[in-house]
Amino acid sequence: MKLVKYHSSEGGDRVGLLQDDHVLPLDLTGGQYRTLTDILEADDPAAVVELLADFQARKLPLGEVRLLAPMDRHEVWAAGVTYIRSRKARMDESASAAAFYDKVYEAPRPELFLKATPHRVAGPDQPVRVRRDSQWTVPEPELALVLNSRLNLVGFTIGNDMSARDIEGENPLYLPQAKTYSQCCGLGPCITLRDFMPPREQVTIRMGIVRKLHLVYEGSISADQMARSYTDLIGWLARENTFPEGVILLTGTGIVPPDDFALQAGDTISISIDGIGTLANPVVCG
Ligand code: DO4
Ligand code: MG
């Protein structure tokens, strides 16, 4: 079962159930469930969706609606160095701080950082951005956990943790600037509710980057290659922290393009994850 937020010219911003290439509107006028967050806060979100699905309504073809990032007022957090490939990339780009990345891969406490607030997030087909002061920015395709305010794992979506590798590599204290800026994060296209997601060992993350109609980068990784469990990451995120609106947690990248690759304006990034779908975003610079 997949939930989307969408904008239609008739109804404004709405929540719907994604069924193949159609959206079935949910009726949120009844009182108890008025927002996506309300649904995710329910003890059984799937049962609530069944209740709210407006089976009398016309199914909207995807071409008639604009999908939005599947979030309300959620913060987006991210874990880092959870795959060997990311550890190697960070150690290569940041010679003076290599030991920190090596240690955090093995340490009980993971790297966790605040990645984005809603206004910095790009939904499906909306542009993500390369900072004007970066010459070496790459996308990081990541499986994202959707957690409610009780830190229960309620679903999954796709995240793109855009990263300025030159800024991060210059000094690890610049990490917040390398990671968090306007349009720094892609999210979508939908939330697959937890019980409808395939087991982790059957989930592959794939990324393709197209430039001037040519595929200039392609990579894939199994989510099973992640060194940490979801429970471990959620447990650390929950320490001494509260998320009254729920939170979206990106789980780290296992796909890093070669060191001579940098995103350019006009590129299109497509990230696909089994059980969820494909998130595509064009790239703008400056
Ligand atoms: O340590 C820097 C960030 C790592 C990261 O974002 C990742 O591994 O995905
Ligand atoms: Mg990342």
Coordinates of C-alpha atoms in Angstrom, one line a residue, residues 3 13 24 47 55-56 60 80 92-93 109 133 164 176 180 210 245 247 257 265-266 275 283 286:
L3 CA 0.6 6.8 0.0
D13 CA -2.9 19.6 -1.9
L24 CA -7.2 7.2 -5.5
A47 CA -6.7 0.1 8.1
F55 CA -13.8 4.4 -3.9
Q56 CA -16.6 6.5 -5.4
L60 CA -6.7 10.4 -11.2
G80 CA 26.3 8.3 7.3
D92 CA 39.6 9.1 -0.1
E93 CA 38.1 12.6 -0.2
R109 CA 27.2 5.0 17.8
D133 CA 30.4 27.3 -4.3
A164 CA 29.1 18.6 -1.9
P176 CA 26.5 20.9 7.6
T180 CA 22.2 21.2 4.2
V210 CA 21.3 11.2 -17.6
E245 CA 5.6 15.5 13.9
V247 CA 10.7 12.1 11.2
P257 CA 30.0 7.7 -8.5
A265 CA 23.0 21.6 -14.4
G266 CA 20.5 19.8 -16.7
G275 CA 8.8 -1.9 -3.3
V283 CA 19.6 19.2 -11.3
G286 CA 23.7 28.1 -8.4

